[in-house]
Short mmCIF file of C-alpha atoms and ligand atoms in Angstrom, two decimals:
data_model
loop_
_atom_site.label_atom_id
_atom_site.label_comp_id
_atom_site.label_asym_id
_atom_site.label_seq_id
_atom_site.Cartn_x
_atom_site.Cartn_y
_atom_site.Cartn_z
CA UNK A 36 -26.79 -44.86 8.08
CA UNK A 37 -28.44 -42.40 10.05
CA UNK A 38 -31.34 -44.53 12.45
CA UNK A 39 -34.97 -43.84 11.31
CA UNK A 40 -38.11 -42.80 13.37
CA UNK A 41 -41.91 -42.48 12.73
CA UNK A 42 -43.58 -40.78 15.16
CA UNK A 43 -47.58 -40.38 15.22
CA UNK A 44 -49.80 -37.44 15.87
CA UNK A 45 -46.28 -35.20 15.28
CA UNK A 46 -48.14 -31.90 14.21
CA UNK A 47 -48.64 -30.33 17.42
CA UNK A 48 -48.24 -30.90 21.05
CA UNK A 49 -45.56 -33.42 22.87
CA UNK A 50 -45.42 -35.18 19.57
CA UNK A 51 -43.80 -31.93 17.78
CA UNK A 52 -41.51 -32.13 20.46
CA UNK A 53 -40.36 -35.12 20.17
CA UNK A 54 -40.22 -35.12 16.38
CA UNK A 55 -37.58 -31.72 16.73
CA UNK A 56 -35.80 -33.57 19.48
CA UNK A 57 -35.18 -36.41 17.85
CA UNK A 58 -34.55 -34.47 14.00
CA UNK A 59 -32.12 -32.31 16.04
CA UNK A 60 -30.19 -35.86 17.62
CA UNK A 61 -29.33 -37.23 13.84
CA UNK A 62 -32.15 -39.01 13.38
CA UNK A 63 -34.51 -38.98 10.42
CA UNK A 64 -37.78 -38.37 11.42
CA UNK A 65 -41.21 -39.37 9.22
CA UNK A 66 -43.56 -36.93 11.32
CA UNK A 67 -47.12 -38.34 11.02
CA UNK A 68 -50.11 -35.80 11.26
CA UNK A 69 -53.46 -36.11 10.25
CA UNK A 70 -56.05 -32.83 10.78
CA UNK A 71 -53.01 -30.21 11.27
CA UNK A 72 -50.81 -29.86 7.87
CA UNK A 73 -50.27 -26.19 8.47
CA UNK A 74 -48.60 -26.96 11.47
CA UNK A 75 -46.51 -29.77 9.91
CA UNK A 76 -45.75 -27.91 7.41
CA UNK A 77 -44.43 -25.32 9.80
CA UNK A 78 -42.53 -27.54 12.10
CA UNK A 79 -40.94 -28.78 8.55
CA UNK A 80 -39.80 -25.22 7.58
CA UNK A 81 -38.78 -24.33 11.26
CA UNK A 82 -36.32 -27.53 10.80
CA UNK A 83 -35.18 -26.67 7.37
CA UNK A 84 -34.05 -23.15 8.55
CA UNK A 85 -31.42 -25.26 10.82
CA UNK A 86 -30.54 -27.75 7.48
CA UNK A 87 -32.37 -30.66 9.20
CA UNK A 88 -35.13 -32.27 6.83
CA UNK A 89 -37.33 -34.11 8.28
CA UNK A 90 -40.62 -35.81 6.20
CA UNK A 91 -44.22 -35.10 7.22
CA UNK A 92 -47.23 -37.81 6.24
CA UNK A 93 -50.34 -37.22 6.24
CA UNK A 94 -52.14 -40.61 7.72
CA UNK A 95 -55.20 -41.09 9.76
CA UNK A 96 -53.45 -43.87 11.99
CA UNK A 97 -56.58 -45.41 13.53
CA UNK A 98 -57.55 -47.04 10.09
CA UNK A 99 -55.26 -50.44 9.26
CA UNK A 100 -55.05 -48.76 5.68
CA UNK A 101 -53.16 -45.86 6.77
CA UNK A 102 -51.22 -46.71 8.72
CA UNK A 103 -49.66 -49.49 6.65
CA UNK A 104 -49.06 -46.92 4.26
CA UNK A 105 -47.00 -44.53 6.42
CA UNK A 106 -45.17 -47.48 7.17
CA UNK A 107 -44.51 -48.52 3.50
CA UNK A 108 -42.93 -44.73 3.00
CA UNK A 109 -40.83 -44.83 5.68
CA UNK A 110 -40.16 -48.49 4.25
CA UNK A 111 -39.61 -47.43 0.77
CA UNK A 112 -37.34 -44.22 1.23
CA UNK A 113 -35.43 -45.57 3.84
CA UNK A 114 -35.65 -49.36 4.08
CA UNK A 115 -35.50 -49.30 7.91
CA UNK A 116 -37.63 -48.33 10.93
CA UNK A 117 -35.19 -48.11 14.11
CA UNK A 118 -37.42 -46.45 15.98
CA UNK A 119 -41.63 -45.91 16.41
CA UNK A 120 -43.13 -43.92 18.92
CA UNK A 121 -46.60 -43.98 19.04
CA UNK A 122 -47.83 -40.54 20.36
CA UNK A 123 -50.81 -39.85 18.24
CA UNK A 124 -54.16 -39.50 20.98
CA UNK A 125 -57.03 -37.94 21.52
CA UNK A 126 -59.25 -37.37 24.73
CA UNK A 127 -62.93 -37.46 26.04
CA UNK A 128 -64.27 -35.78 28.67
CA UNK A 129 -67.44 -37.20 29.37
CA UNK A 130 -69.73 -39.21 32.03
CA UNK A 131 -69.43 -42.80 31.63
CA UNK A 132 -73.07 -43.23 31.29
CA UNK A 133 -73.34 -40.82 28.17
CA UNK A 134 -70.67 -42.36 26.26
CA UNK A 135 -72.10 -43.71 23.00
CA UNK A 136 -70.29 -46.75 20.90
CA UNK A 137 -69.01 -44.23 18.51
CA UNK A 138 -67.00 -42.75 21.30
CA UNK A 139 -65.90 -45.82 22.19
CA UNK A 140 -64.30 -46.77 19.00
CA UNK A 141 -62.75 -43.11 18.58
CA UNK A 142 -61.33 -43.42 21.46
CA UNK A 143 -60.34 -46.92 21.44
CA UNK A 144 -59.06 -46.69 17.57
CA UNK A 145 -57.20 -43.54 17.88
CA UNK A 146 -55.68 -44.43 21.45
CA UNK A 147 -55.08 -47.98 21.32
CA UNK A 148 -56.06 -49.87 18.19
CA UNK A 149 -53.15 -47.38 16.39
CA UNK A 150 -50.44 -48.51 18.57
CA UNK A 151 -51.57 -51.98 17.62
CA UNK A 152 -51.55 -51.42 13.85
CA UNK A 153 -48.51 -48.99 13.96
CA UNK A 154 -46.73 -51.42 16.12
CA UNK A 155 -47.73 -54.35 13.64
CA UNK A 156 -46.65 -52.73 10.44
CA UNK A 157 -43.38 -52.02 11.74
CA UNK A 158 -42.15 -55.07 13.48
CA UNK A 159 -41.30 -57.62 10.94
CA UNK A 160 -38.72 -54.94 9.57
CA UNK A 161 -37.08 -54.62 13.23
CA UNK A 162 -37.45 -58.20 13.42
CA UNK A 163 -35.45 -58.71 10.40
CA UNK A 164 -32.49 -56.11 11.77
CA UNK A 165 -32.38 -57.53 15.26
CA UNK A 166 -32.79 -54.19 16.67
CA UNK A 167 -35.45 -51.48 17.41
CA UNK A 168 -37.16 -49.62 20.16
CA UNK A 169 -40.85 -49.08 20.53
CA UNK A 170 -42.41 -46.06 22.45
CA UNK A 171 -45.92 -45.56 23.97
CA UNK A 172 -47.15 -42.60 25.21
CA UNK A 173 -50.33 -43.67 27.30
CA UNK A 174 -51.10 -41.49 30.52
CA UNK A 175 -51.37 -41.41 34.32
CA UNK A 176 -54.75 -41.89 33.64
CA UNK A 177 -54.28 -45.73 32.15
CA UNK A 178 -52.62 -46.46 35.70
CA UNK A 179 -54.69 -45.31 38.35
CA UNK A 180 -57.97 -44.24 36.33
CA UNK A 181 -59.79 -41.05 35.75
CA UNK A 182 -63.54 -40.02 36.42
CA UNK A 183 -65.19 -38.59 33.46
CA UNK A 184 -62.67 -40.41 31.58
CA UNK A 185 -63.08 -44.11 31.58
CA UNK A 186 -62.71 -44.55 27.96
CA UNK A 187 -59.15 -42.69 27.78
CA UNK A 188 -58.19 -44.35 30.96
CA UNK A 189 -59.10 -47.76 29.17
CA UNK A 190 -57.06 -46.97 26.10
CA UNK A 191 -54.49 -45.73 28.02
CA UNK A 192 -54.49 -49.04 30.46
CA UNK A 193 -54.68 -50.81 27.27
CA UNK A 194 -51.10 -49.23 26.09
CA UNK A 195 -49.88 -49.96 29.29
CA UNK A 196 -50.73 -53.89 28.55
CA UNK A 197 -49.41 -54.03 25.14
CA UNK A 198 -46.05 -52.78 26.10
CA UNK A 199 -45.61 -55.26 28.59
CA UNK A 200 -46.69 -58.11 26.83
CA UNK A 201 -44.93 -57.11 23.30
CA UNK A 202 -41.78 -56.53 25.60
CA UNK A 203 -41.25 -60.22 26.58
CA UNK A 204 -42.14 -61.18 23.01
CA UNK A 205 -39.95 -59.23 21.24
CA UNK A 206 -37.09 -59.31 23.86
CA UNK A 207 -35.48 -61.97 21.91
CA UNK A 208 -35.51 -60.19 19.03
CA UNK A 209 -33.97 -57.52 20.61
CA UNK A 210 -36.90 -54.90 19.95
CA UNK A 211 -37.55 -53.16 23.25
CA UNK A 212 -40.71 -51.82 23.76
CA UNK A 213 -41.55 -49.39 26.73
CA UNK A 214 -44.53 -46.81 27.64
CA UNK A 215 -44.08 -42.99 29.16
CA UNK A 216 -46.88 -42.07 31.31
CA UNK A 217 -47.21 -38.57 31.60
CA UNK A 218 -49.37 -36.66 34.07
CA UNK A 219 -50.69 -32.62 32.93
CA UNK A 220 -48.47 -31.53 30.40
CA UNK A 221 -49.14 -27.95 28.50
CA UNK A 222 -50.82 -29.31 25.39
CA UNK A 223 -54.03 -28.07 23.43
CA UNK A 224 -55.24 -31.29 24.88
CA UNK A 225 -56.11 -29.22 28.35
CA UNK A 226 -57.62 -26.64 26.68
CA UNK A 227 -60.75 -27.76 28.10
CA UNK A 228 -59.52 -26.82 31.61
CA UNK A 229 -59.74 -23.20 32.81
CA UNK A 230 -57.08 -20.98 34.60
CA UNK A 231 -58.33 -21.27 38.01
CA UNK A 232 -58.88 -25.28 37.12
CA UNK A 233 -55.14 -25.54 36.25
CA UNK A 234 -53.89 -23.61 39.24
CA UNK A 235 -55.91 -26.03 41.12
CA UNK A 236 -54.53 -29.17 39.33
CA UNK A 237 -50.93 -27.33 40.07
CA UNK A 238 -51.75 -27.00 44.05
CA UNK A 239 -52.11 -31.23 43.74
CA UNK A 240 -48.67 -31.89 42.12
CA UNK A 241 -45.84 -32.19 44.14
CA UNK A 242 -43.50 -30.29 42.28
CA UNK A 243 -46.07 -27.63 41.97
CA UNK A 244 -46.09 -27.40 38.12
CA UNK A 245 -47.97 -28.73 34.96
CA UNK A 246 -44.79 -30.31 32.83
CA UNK A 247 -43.65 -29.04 29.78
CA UNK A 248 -43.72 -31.21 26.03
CA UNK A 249 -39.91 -30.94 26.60
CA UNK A 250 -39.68 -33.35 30.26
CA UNK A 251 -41.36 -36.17 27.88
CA UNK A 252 -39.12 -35.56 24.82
CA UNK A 253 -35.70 -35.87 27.09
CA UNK A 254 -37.62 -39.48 27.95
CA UNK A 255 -38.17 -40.18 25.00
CA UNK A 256 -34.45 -39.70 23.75
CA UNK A 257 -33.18 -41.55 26.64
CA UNK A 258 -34.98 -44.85 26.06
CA UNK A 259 -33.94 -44.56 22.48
CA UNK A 260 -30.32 -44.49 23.83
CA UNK A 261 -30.79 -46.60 26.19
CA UNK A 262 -30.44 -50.53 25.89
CA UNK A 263 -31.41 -52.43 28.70
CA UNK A 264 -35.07 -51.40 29.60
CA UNK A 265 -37.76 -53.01 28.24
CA UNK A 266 -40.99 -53.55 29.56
CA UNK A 267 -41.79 -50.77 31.52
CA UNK A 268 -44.13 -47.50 32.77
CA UNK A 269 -42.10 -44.64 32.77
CA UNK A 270 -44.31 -41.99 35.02
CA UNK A 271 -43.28 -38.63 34.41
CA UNK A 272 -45.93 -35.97 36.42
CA UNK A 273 -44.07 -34.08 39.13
CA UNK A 274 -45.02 -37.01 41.43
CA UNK A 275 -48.86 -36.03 41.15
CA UNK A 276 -49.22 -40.08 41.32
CA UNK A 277 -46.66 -42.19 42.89
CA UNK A 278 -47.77 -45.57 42.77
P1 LIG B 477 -52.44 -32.68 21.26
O1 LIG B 477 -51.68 -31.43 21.48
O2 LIG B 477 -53.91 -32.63 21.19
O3 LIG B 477 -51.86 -33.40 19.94
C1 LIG B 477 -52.39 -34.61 19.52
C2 LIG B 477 -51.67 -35.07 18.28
O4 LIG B 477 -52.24 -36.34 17.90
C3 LIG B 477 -51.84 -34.13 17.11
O5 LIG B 477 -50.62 -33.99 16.42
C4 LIG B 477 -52.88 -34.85 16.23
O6 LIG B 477 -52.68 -34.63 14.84
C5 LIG B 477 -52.55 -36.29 16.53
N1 LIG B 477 -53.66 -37.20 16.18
C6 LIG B 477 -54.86 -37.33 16.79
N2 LIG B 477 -55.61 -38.25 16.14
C7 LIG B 477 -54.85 -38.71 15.11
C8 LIG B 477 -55.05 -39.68 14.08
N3 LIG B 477 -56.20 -40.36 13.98
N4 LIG B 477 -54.06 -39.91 13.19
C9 LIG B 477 -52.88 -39.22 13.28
N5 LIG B 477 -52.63 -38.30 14.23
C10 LIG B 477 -53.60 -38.04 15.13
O7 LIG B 477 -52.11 -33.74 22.41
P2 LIG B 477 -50.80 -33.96 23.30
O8 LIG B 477 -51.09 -33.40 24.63
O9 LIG B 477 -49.58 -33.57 22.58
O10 LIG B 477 -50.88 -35.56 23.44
C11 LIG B 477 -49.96 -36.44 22.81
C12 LIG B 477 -50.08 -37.80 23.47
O11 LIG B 477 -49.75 -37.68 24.85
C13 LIG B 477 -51.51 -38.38 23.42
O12 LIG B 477 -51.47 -39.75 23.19
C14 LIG B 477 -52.04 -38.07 24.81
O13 LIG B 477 -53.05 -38.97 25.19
C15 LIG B 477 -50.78 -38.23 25.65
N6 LIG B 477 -50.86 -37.54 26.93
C16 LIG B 477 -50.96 -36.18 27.00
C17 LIG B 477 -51.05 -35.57 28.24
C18 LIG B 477 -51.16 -34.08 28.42
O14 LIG B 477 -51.37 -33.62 29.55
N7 LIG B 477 -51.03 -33.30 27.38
C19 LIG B 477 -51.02 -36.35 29.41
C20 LIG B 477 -50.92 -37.73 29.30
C21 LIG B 477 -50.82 -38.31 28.06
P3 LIG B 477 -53.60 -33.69 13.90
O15 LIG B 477 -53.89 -32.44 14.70
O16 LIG B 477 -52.72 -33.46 12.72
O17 LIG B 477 -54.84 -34.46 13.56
#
């Protein structure tokens, strides 16, 4: 049978991306969205025209309840997860000393506390098949830190942790687990920044470009295919950080 792959926050952005990538390898994809059903809906019927069928869930992932149920369809129509990639963020862009508690748990929910849940629903399935391959996608920012974005850069450091942790535990169990680190990538998530502020951010990047959804889907497929990394950061930002 065909391997099986829920992947969160798949309505727009690198998510989407991934989601067609991976529809387009053989691979049934559960595309999670929350706020943006037109656009799942959309990505659905752009599939269908090429007699791929993917299924799109609606699910608020930072809430335990959710989640579990996303899980339990994927569970229920398919009986296996091979594969989850937890996408799904959001960001802040704000002075530490402003932020409020409800901005921290947000943040910390929708960026971290998912990939916890998500990761925890899924696991004692992959457990019980010996196989499966976890993906984060945290950020630059949760390696070397951002001003005016602590609490992403936390969440994102906090990805960065799990991954490395769950890695050794699951090893054995042959579940690997790994995290993609992208740096700007051409998302409504920099819609915040202006033309001349992008240009700028372009001039600081080695390979003089922001990076398209595309350079973190080919990732993505790769570790999927792969079978002998586990455990690790995978930067991908035109070398705007090399640590
Ligand atoms: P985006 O275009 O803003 O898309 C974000 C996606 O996350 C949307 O599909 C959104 O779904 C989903 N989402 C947000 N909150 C959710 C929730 N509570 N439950 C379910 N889905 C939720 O962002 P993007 O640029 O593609 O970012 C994708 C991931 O890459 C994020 O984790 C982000 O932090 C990371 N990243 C992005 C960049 C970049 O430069 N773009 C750089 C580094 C890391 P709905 O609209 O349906 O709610």
């Amino acid at each position: 049978m065909e391997r099986v792959a829920i992947i969160t926050g798949a309505s727009r952005g690198i998510g989407r991306e991934i989601a067609k990538q991976l529809a387009k390898s053989e691979i049934k994809v559960i595309a999670n969205y929350n706020h943006s059903e037109k656009e799942a809906k959309e990505l659905k019927n752009e599939l269908e025209k090429e007699n791929i069928i993917i299924d799109i869930v609606k699910a608020d992932i930072s809430k335990r309840e959710e989640a579990h149920k996303l899980v339990q369809f994927a569970l229920e129509k398919y009986k296996k997860i091979d594969i989850l990639v937890n996408n799904a963020g959001i960001s802040e862009y704000k002075m530490f000393t402003d932020e409020t508690d409800e901005d921290w748990n947000r943040v910390i929910n929708t960026n971290l506390y998912s990939a916890f849940v998500m990761s925890q629903e899924v696991i004692p399935n992959m457990i019980h098949n010996k196989e499966g391959c976890i993906i984060n996608i945290s950020s630059i920012w949760g390696i070397i830190g951002a001003s005016l974005e602590v609490l992403y850069s936390i969440s994102k450091a906090g990805m960065n942790g799990l991954t490395k942790a769950l890695a050794k535990e699951l090893g054995p169990s042959n579940i690997r687990v790994n995290s993609i680190a992208p740096g700007m990538i051409q998302t409504e998530m920099n819609n915040k920044f202006s033309k001349e502020e992008l240009e700028e951010i372009k001039e600081e990047i080695p390979l003089e470009k922001i990076g398209h959804v595309s350079d973190i889907a080919k990732c993505v497929k790769w570790l999927i295919e792969d079978n002998y990394t586990t455990g690790q950061v995978i930067s991908i930002n035109g070398g705007w950080a090399i640590v």
